[in-house]
PDB file of C-alpha atoms and ligand atoms in Angstrom:
ATOM      1  CA  MET A  52      69.853   0.767  10.624  1.00 37.00           C
ATOM      2  CA  SER A  53      72.374   0.441  13.414  1.00 41.00           C
ATOM      3  CA  SER A  54      75.808  -1.058  12.740  1.00 43.00           C
ATOM      4  CA  LYS A  55      76.314  -1.865  16.418  1.00 52.00           C
ATOM      5  CA  SER A  56      76.781  -5.537  17.195  1.00 56.00           C
ATOM      6  CA  SER A  57      76.381  -7.467  20.410  1.00 85.00           C
ATOM      7  CA  LEU A  58      77.390 -10.811  21.799  1.00 93.00           C
ATOM      8  CA  LEU A  59      74.460 -12.296  23.643  1.00 95.00           C
ATOM      9  CA  LYS A  60      74.716 -15.384  25.798  1.00 95.00           C
ATOM     10  CA  VAL A  61      71.631 -17.552  25.640  1.00 95.00           C
ATOM     11  CA  ILE A  62      71.192 -20.650  27.753  1.00 94.00           C
ATOM     12  CA  LEU A  63      68.811 -23.550  27.219  1.00 93.00           C
ATOM     13  CA  LEU A  64      67.595 -25.129  30.454  1.00 92.00           C
ATOM     14  CA  GLY A  65      65.229 -27.994  31.097  1.00 93.00           C
ATOM     15  CA  ASP A  66      65.108 -31.677  31.920  1.00 92.00           C
ATOM     16  CA  GLY A  67      67.428 -34.069  30.144  1.00 88.00           C
ATOM     17  CA  GLY A  68      65.872 -35.414  26.961  1.00 91.00           C
ATOM     18  CA  VAL A  69      63.492 -32.531  26.188  1.00 94.00           C
ATOM     19  CA  GLY A  70      65.521 -31.613  23.123  1.00 93.00           C
ATOM     20  CA  LYS A  71      67.837 -28.776  24.184  1.00 91.00           C
ATOM     21  CA  SER A  72      70.813 -29.946  22.113  1.00 89.00           C
ATOM     22  CA  SER A  73      68.549 -30.751  19.192  1.00 92.00           C
ATOM     23  CA  LEU A  74      67.022 -27.251  19.247  1.00 94.00           C
ATOM     24  CA  MET A  75      70.443 -25.628  19.361  1.00 92.00           C
ATOM     25  CA  ASN A  76      71.697 -27.852  16.571  1.00 91.00           C
ATOM     26  CA  ARG A  77      68.602 -27.239  14.459  1.00 95.00           C
ATOM     27  CA  TYR A  78      68.897 -23.494  14.866  1.00 95.00           C
ATOM     28  CA  VAL A  79      72.636 -23.186  14.238  1.00 93.00           C
ATOM     29  CA  THR A  80      73.319 -25.933  11.683  1.00 91.00           C
ATOM     30  CA  ASN A  81      69.779 -26.704  10.472  1.00 93.00           C
ATOM     31  CA  LYS A  82      70.381 -30.379  11.187  1.00 92.00           C
ATOM     32  CA  PHE A  83      68.667 -32.795  13.551  1.00 91.00           C
ATOM     33  CA  ASP A  84      71.410 -34.813  15.196  1.00 79.00           C
ATOM     34  CA  ALA A  85      72.019 -33.936  18.820  1.00 64.00           C
ATOM     35  CA  HIS A  86      73.925 -37.158  19.326  1.00 66.00           C
ATOM     36  CA  LEU A  87      76.964 -35.631  17.664  1.00 60.00           C
ATOM     37  CA  PHE A  88      77.038 -32.777  20.174  1.00 61.00           C
ATOM     38  CA  HIS A  89      76.788 -35.052  23.174  1.00 62.00           C
ATOM     39  CA  THR A  90      79.613 -37.150  21.786  1.00 52.00           C
ATOM     40  CA  ILE A  91      82.102 -34.391  21.072  1.00 54.00           C
ATOM     41  CA  GLY A  92      81.155 -32.330  24.129  1.00 56.00           C
ATOM     42  CA  VAL A  93      80.209 -29.061  22.478  1.00 58.00           C
ATOM     43  CA  GLU A  94      79.342 -26.508  25.143  1.00 73.00           C
ATOM     44  CA  PHE A  95      78.171 -23.635  23.009  1.00 83.00           C
ATOM     45  CA  LEU A  96      77.638 -22.583  19.431  1.00 88.00           C
ATOM     46  CA  ASN A  97      77.707 -19.122  17.950  1.00 93.00           C
ATOM     47  CA  LYS A  98      75.271 -17.819  15.399  1.00 95.00           C
ATOM     48  CA  ASP A  99      75.183 -14.403  13.795  1.00 94.00           C
ATOM     49  CA  LEU A 100      71.823 -12.941  13.008  1.00 91.00           C
ATOM     50  CA  GLU A 101      70.146  -9.662  12.283  1.00 90.00           C
ATOM     51  CA  VAL A 102      67.060  -8.712  14.233  1.00 87.00           C
ATOM     52  CA  ASP A 103      65.208  -5.501  13.470  1.00 86.00           C
ATOM     53  CA  GLY A 104      68.307  -4.103  11.751  1.00 88.00           C
ATOM     54  CA  ARG A 105      70.663  -4.986  14.596  1.00 88.00           C
ATOM     55  CA  THR A 106      73.539  -7.414  14.147  1.00 91.00           C
ATOM     56  CA  VAL A 107      73.870  -9.872  16.973  1.00 93.00           C
ATOM     57  CA  THR A 108      76.109 -12.831  17.701  1.00 95.00           C
ATOM     58  CA  LEU A 109      74.193 -15.359  19.726  1.00 95.00           C
ATOM     59  CA  GLN A 110      76.290 -17.608  21.907  1.00 94.00           C
ATOM     60  CA  ILE A 111      73.959 -20.491  22.659  1.00 93.00           C
ATOM     61  CA  TRP A 112      74.935 -22.703  25.576  1.00 88.00           C
ATOM     62  CA  ASP A 113      73.944 -26.297  25.804  1.00 77.00           C
ATOM     63  CA  THR A 114      73.608 -27.680  29.301  1.00 69.00           C
ATOM     64  CA  ALA A 115      73.169 -31.270  28.178  1.00 60.00           C
ATOM     65  CA  GLY A 116      75.035 -33.458  30.597  1.00 56.00           C
ATOM     66  CA  GLN A 117      75.154 -30.694  33.204  1.00 54.00           C
ATOM     67  CA  GLU A 118      72.439 -32.553  35.060  1.00 57.00           C
ATOM     68  CA  ARG A 119      75.311 -34.880  36.010  1.00 57.00           C
ATOM     69  CA  PHE A 120      77.793 -32.117  36.862  1.00 60.00           C
ATOM     70  CA  ARG A 121      75.823 -29.858  39.125  1.00 65.00           C
ATOM     71  CA  SER A 122      78.913 -28.045  40.400  1.00 66.00           C
ATOM     72  CA  LEU A 123      79.379 -26.482  36.958  1.00 69.00           C
ATOM     73  CA  ARG A 124      76.137 -24.558  37.181  1.00 75.00           C
ATOM     74  CA  THR A 125      77.582 -21.211  38.208  1.00 78.00           C
ATOM     75  CA  PRO A 126      80.038 -20.748  35.300  1.00 78.00           C
ATOM     76  CA  PHE A 127      77.438 -22.023  32.869  1.00 83.00           C
ATOM     77  CA  TYR A 128      74.655 -19.781  34.080  1.00 88.00           C
ATOM     78  CA  ARG A 129      76.552 -16.589  34.892  1.00 91.00           C
ATOM     79  CA  GLY A 130      76.443 -13.809  32.336  1.00 93.00           C
ATOM     80  CA  SER A 131      73.428 -15.215  30.501  1.00 94.00           C
ATOM     81  CA  ASP A 132      71.416 -12.542  28.727  1.00 95.00           C
ATOM     82  CA  CYS A 133      68.433 -14.784  28.176  1.00 95.00           C
ATOM     83  CA  CYS A 134      67.188 -18.166  29.357  1.00 96.00           C
ATOM     84  CA  LEU A 135      65.130 -20.521  27.219  1.00 97.00           C
ATOM     85  CA  LEU A 136      63.154 -22.701  29.643  1.00 97.00           C
ATOM     86  CA  THR A 137      62.479 -25.867  27.704  1.00 97.00           C
ATOM     87  CA  PHE A 138      60.105 -28.760  28.222  1.00 98.00           C
ATOM     88  CA  SER A 139      58.707 -31.462  26.010  1.00 98.00           C
ATOM     89  CA  VAL A 140      54.972 -31.407  25.232  1.00 98.00           C
ATOM     90  CA  ASP A 141      54.871 -35.204  25.588  1.00 98.00           C
ATOM     91  CA  ASP A 142      56.349 -35.134  29.104  1.00 98.00           C
ATOM     92  CA  SER A 143      54.287 -33.411  31.793  1.00 98.00           C
ATOM     93  CA  GLN A 144      57.033 -33.849  34.399  1.00 98.00           C
ATOM     94  CA  SER A 145      59.395 -31.772  32.273  1.00 97.00           C
ATOM     95  CA  PHE A 146      56.725 -29.056  32.210  1.00 98.00           C
ATOM     96  CA  HIS A 147      56.202 -29.135  35.981  1.00 98.00           C
ATOM     97  CA  ASN A 148      59.963 -28.922  36.483  1.00 97.00           C
ATOM     98  CA  LEU A 149      60.206 -25.584  34.663  1.00 97.00           C
ATOM     99  CA  VAL A 150      59.575 -23.768  37.915  1.00 97.00           C
ATOM    100  CA  ASN A 151      62.614 -25.465  39.465  1.00 95.00           C
ATOM    101  CA  TRP A 152      64.825 -24.695  36.471  1.00 94.00           C
ATOM    102  CA  LYS A 153      63.770 -21.084  36.667  1.00 97.00           C
ATOM    103  CA  LYS A 154      64.538 -20.870  40.392  1.00 96.00           C
ATOM    104  CA  GLU A 155      67.863 -22.575  39.925  1.00 92.00           C
ATOM    105  CA  PHE A 156      68.815 -20.246  37.091  1.00 94.00           C
ATOM    106  CA  ILE A 157      67.929 -17.120  39.066  1.00 96.00           C
ATOM    107  CA  TYR A 158      69.985 -18.351  42.012  1.00 94.00           C
ATOM    108  CA  TYR A 159      73.104 -19.579  40.228  1.00 91.00           C
ATOM    109  CA  ALA A 160      73.182 -16.891  37.547  1.00 93.00           C
ATOM    110  CA  ASP A 161      72.736 -14.383  40.349  1.00 94.00           C
ATOM    111  CA  VAL A 162      69.962 -12.556  38.506  1.00 95.00           C
ATOM    112  CA  LYS A 163      69.424  -9.229  40.239  1.00 92.00           C
ATOM    113  CA  GLU A 164      66.040  -8.384  38.747  1.00 92.00           C
ATOM    114  CA  PRO A 165      64.227 -11.686  38.094  1.00 95.00           C
ATOM    115  CA  GLU A 166      60.926  -9.984  37.326  1.00 94.00           C
ATOM    116  CA  SER A 167      62.376  -8.267  34.244  1.00 93.00           C
ATOM    117  CA  PHE A 168      64.793 -11.013  33.143  1.00 96.00           C
ATOM    118  CA  PRO A 169      64.037 -12.240  29.599  1.00 96.00           C
ATOM    119  CA  PHE A 170      62.823 -15.811  29.964  1.00 97.00           C
ATOM    120  CA  VAL A 171      61.310 -17.492  26.920  1.00 98.00           C
ATOM    121  CA  VAL A 172      59.490 -20.822  27.206  1.00 98.00           C
ATOM    122  CA  LEU A 173      59.734 -23.565  24.609  1.00 98.00           C
ATOM    123  CA  GLY A 174      57.395 -26.558  24.439  1.00 98.00           C
ATOM    124  CA  ASN A 175      59.408 -28.868  22.208  1.00 98.00           C
ATOM    125  CA  LYS A 176      58.519 -32.064  20.270  1.00 98.00           C
ATOM    126  CA  LEU A 177      55.416 -30.513  18.777  1.00 98.00           C
ATOM    127  CA  ASP A 178      55.570 -33.193  16.082  1.00 98.00           C
ATOM    128  CA  VAL A 179      54.699 -36.038  18.477  1.00 97.00           C
ATOM    129  CA  SER A 180      51.151 -37.366  18.468  1.00 94.00           C
ATOM    130  CA  GLU A 181      50.759 -38.092  22.217  1.00 95.00           C
ATOM    131  CA  ARG A 182      50.741 -34.775  24.094  1.00 97.00           C
ATOM    132  CA  GLN A 183      50.745 -34.576  27.878  1.00 98.00           C
ATOM    133  CA  VAL A 184      50.793 -30.781  28.136  1.00 98.00           C
ATOM    134  CA  SER A 185      48.195 -28.640  26.388  1.00 98.00           C
ATOM    135  CA  SER A 186      48.982 -25.304  24.765  1.00 98.00           C
ATOM    136  CA  GLU A 187      46.502 -23.615  27.109  1.00 98.00           C
ATOM    137  CA  GLU A 188      48.146 -25.047  30.224  1.00 98.00           C
ATOM    138  CA  ALA A 189      51.582 -23.928  29.067  1.00 98.00           C
ATOM    139  CA  GLN A 190      50.385 -20.468  28.060  1.00 98.00           C
ATOM    140  CA  GLU A 191      48.707 -20.025  31.416  1.00 98.00           C
ATOM    141  CA  TRP A 192      51.913 -20.895  33.252  1.00 98.00           C
ATOM    142  CA  CYS A 193      53.874 -18.440  31.097  1.00 98.00           C
ATOM    143  CA  MET A 194      51.345 -15.706  31.776  1.00 97.00           C
ATOM    144  CA  GLU A 195      51.265 -16.298  35.519  1.00 97.00           C
ATOM    145  CA  SER A 196      55.023 -16.641  35.813  1.00 97.00           C
ATOM    146  CA  GLY A 197      55.798 -13.258  34.331  1.00 95.00           C
ATOM    147  CA  GLY A 198      54.225 -12.945  30.886  1.00 96.00           C
ATOM    148  CA  TYR A 199      56.864 -15.021  29.138  1.00 97.00           C
ATOM    149  CA  PRO A 200      56.617 -15.604  25.396  1.00 97.00           C
ATOM    150  CA  TYR A 201      55.704 -19.215  24.635  1.00 98.00           C
ATOM    151  CA  PHE A 202      56.636 -21.154  21.509  1.00 98.00           C
ATOM    152  CA  GLU A 203      55.756 -24.695  20.570  1.00 98.00           C
ATOM    153  CA  THR A 204      58.705 -26.037  18.639  1.00 98.00           C
ATOM    154  CA  SER A 205      59.929 -29.108  16.870  1.00 98.00           C
ATOM    155  CA  ALA A 206      63.654 -29.503  16.532  1.00 97.00           C
ATOM    156  CA  LYS A 207      62.842 -32.500  14.377  1.00 97.00           C
ATOM    157  CA  ASP A 208      60.994 -30.640  11.638  1.00 97.00           C
ATOM    158  CA  ALA A 209      62.263 -27.119  12.489  1.00 97.00           C
ATOM    159  CA  THR A 210      58.848 -25.680  13.428  1.00 98.00           C
ATOM    160  CA  ASN A 211      59.130 -22.326  15.245  1.00 98.00           C
ATOM    161  CA  VAL A 212      62.781 -22.818  16.182  1.00 98.00           C
ATOM    162  CA  ALA A 213      64.168 -19.711  14.485  1.00 97.00           C
ATOM    163  CA  VAL A 214      61.273 -17.482  15.566  1.00 97.00           C
ATOM    164  CA  ALA A 215      61.741 -18.542  19.185  1.00 97.00           C
ATOM    165  CA  PHE A 216      65.419 -17.611  19.206  1.00 96.00           C
ATOM    166  CA  GLU A 217      64.669 -14.352  17.401  1.00 95.00           C
ATOM    167  CA  GLU A 218      62.042 -13.435  19.966  1.00 95.00           C
ATOM    168  CA  ALA A 219      64.581 -14.153  22.697  1.00 95.00           C
ATOM    169  CA  VAL A 220      66.984 -11.722  21.031  1.00 94.00           C
ATOM    170  CA  ARG A 221      64.253  -9.083  20.708  1.00 94.00           C
ATOM    171  CA  ARG A 222      63.531  -9.376  24.414  1.00 93.00           C
ATOM    172  CA  VAL A 223      67.176  -8.924  25.321  1.00 92.00           C
ATOM    173  CA  LEU A 224      67.669  -5.984  22.973  1.00 91.00           C
ATOM    174  CA  SER A 225      64.605  -4.184  24.208  1.00 86.00           C
ATOM    175  CA  LEU A 226      65.755  -4.681  27.795  1.00 84.00           C
ATOM    176  CA  GLU A 227      69.221  -3.422  26.907  1.00 77.00           C
ATOM    177  CA  ASP A 228      67.706  -0.447  25.132  1.00 73.00           C
ATOM    178  CA  ARG A 229      65.919   0.355  28.320  1.00 71.00           C
ATOM    179  CA  HIS A 230      69.201   0.102  30.212  1.00 69.00           C
ATOM    180  CA  GLU A 231      71.073   1.789  27.358  1.00 62.00           C
ATOM    181  CA  HIS A 232      74.102  -0.457  27.352  1.00 50.00           C
ATOM    182  CA  LEU A 233      74.627  -2.545  24.270  1.00 47.00           C
ATOM    183  CA  ILE A 234      77.903  -4.450  24.617  1.00 51.00           C
ATOM    184  CA  PRO A 235      80.135  -4.270  21.514  1.00 53.00           C
ATOM    185  CA  THR A 236      81.433  -7.672  20.383  1.00 49.00           C
ATOM    186  CA  ASP A 237      85.074  -6.612  20.567  1.00 47.00           C
ATOM    187  CA  THR A 238      84.825  -5.496  24.182  1.00 42.00           C
ATOM    188  CA  VAL A 239      82.889  -8.415  25.561  1.00 42.00           C
ATOM    189  CA  ASN A 240      83.307  -8.955  29.280  1.00 40.00           C
ATOM    190  CA  LEU A 241      85.584 -11.799  30.214  1.00 35.00           C
ATOM    191  CA  HIS A 242      82.863 -13.446  32.259  1.00 36.00           C
ATOM    192  CA  ARG A 243      80.948 -14.008  29.061  1.00 40.00           C
ATOM    193  CA  LYS A 244      83.770 -16.010  27.513  1.00 40.00           C
ATOM    194  CA  PRO A 245      83.974 -19.710  28.215  1.00 41.00           C
ATOM    195  CA  ARG A 246      87.326 -20.920  29.456  1.00 36.00           C
ATOM    196  CA  SER A 247      87.531 -24.125  27.474  1.00 37.00           C
ATOM    197  CA  ALA A 248      84.668 -24.424  25.110  1.00 38.00           C
ATOM    198  CA  THR A 249      84.627 -26.387  21.915  1.00 38.00           C
ATOM    199  CA  GLN A 250      83.072 -24.469  19.107  1.00 39.00           C
ATOM    200  CA  CYS A 251      82.015 -25.323  15.683  1.00 37.00           C
ATOM    201  CA  CYS A 252      80.544 -23.241  12.866  1.00 34.00           C
TER     202      CYS A 252
HETATM  203  P1  GDP B 332      68.539 -32.784  25.671  1.00 94.00           P
HETATM  204  O1  GDP B 332      68.995 -33.830  26.647  1.00 94.00           O
HETATM  205  O2  GDP B 332      67.513 -31.888  26.278  1.00 94.00           O
HETATM  206  O3  GDP B 332      69.663 -32.027  25.037  1.00 94.00           O
HETATM  207  O4  GDP B 332      67.758 -33.569  24.509  1.00 94.00           O
HETATM  208  P2  GDP B 332      68.304 -34.052  23.085  1.00 94.00           P
HETATM  209  O5  GDP B 332      68.432 -32.916  22.148  1.00 94.00           O
HETATM  210  O6  GDP B 332      69.495 -34.913  23.278  1.00 94.00           O
HETATM  211  O7  GDP B 332      67.064 -34.943  22.595  1.00 94.00           O
HETATM  212  C1  GDP B 332      66.618 -36.058  23.349  1.00 94.00           C
HETATM  213  C2  GDP B 332      65.862 -36.993  22.422  1.00 94.00           C
HETATM  214  O8  GDP B 332      64.695 -36.352  21.930  1.00 94.00           O
HETATM  215  C3  GDP B 332      66.687 -37.405  21.183  1.00 94.00           C
HETATM  216  O9  GDP B 332      66.384 -38.739  20.878  1.00 94.00           O
HETATM  217  C4  GDP B 332      66.174 -36.480  20.097  1.00 94.00           C
HETATM  218  O10 GDP B 332      66.305 -37.048  18.811  1.00 94.00           O
HETATM  219  C5  GDP B 332      64.706 -36.308  20.498  1.00 94.00           C
HETATM  220  N1  GDP B 332      64.151 -35.027  20.075  1.00 94.00           N
HETATM  221  C6  GDP B 332      64.675 -33.797  20.272  1.00 94.00           C
HETATM  222  N2  GDP B 332      63.893 -32.851  19.753  1.00 94.00           N
HETATM  223  C7  GDP B 332      62.827 -33.500  19.202  1.00 94.00           C
HETATM  224  C8  GDP B 332      61.655 -33.060  18.499  1.00 94.00           C
HETATM  225  O11 GDP B 332      61.408 -31.877  18.252  1.00 94.00           O
HETATM  226  N3  GDP B 332      60.769 -34.046  18.111  1.00 94.00           N
HETATM  227  C9  GDP B 332      60.988 -35.375  18.368  1.00 94.00           C
HETATM  228  N4  GDP B 332      60.064 -36.236  17.960  1.00 94.00           N
HETATM  229  N5  GDP B 332      62.084 -35.811  19.017  1.00 94.00           N
HETATM  230  C10 GDP B 332      62.994 -34.877  19.430  1.00 94.00           C
END
């Protein structure tokens, strides 16, 4: 078992209202109350976890509200190790917009090798009864777009939330293994640190 630890920046992107803040809140605090985050303006939350014997600190960035402050995209996106493209299974428009979120992320995060970047796709609000996007349709898009892992989640009842984040971490670690440069927590690059972020937990 390795004692190395890493700080990984993960960003949730997708249309407003798909449940990005709720997913982050569910994963980090195991609560379902995104309203609190919007109110106090939390930008990111940290969570320590162990994946396959590796200790990792996930810094999960919430872009809620960023739809209104487009000029902040570059500092938010830069330095991301993984991007969780999120839509809501009861909102087909949010699914069709994934392609735009992906393009925007690649551009503003200045991703050098988009074909190998670890994107993970989340179809949230699995608990709702009226679906507009089928599992098959979503899986097909993930396959065609680059073989992205796809998880159907519910921030409301916690379905698949932890496994989705853990898979994201696995993707990043395996990519870093290939590049052989795990970044120790105590020597994290400055560009990974937010300038004025409110943190809890
Ligand atoms: P964001 O704008 O993408 O951050 O979305 P929010 O996290 O603020 O959620 C938008 C709305 O969807 C809120 O009313 C949430 O309570 C609701 N919501 C979020 N996740 C779920 C979910 O998994 N199931 C259901 N039924 N509602 C959800």
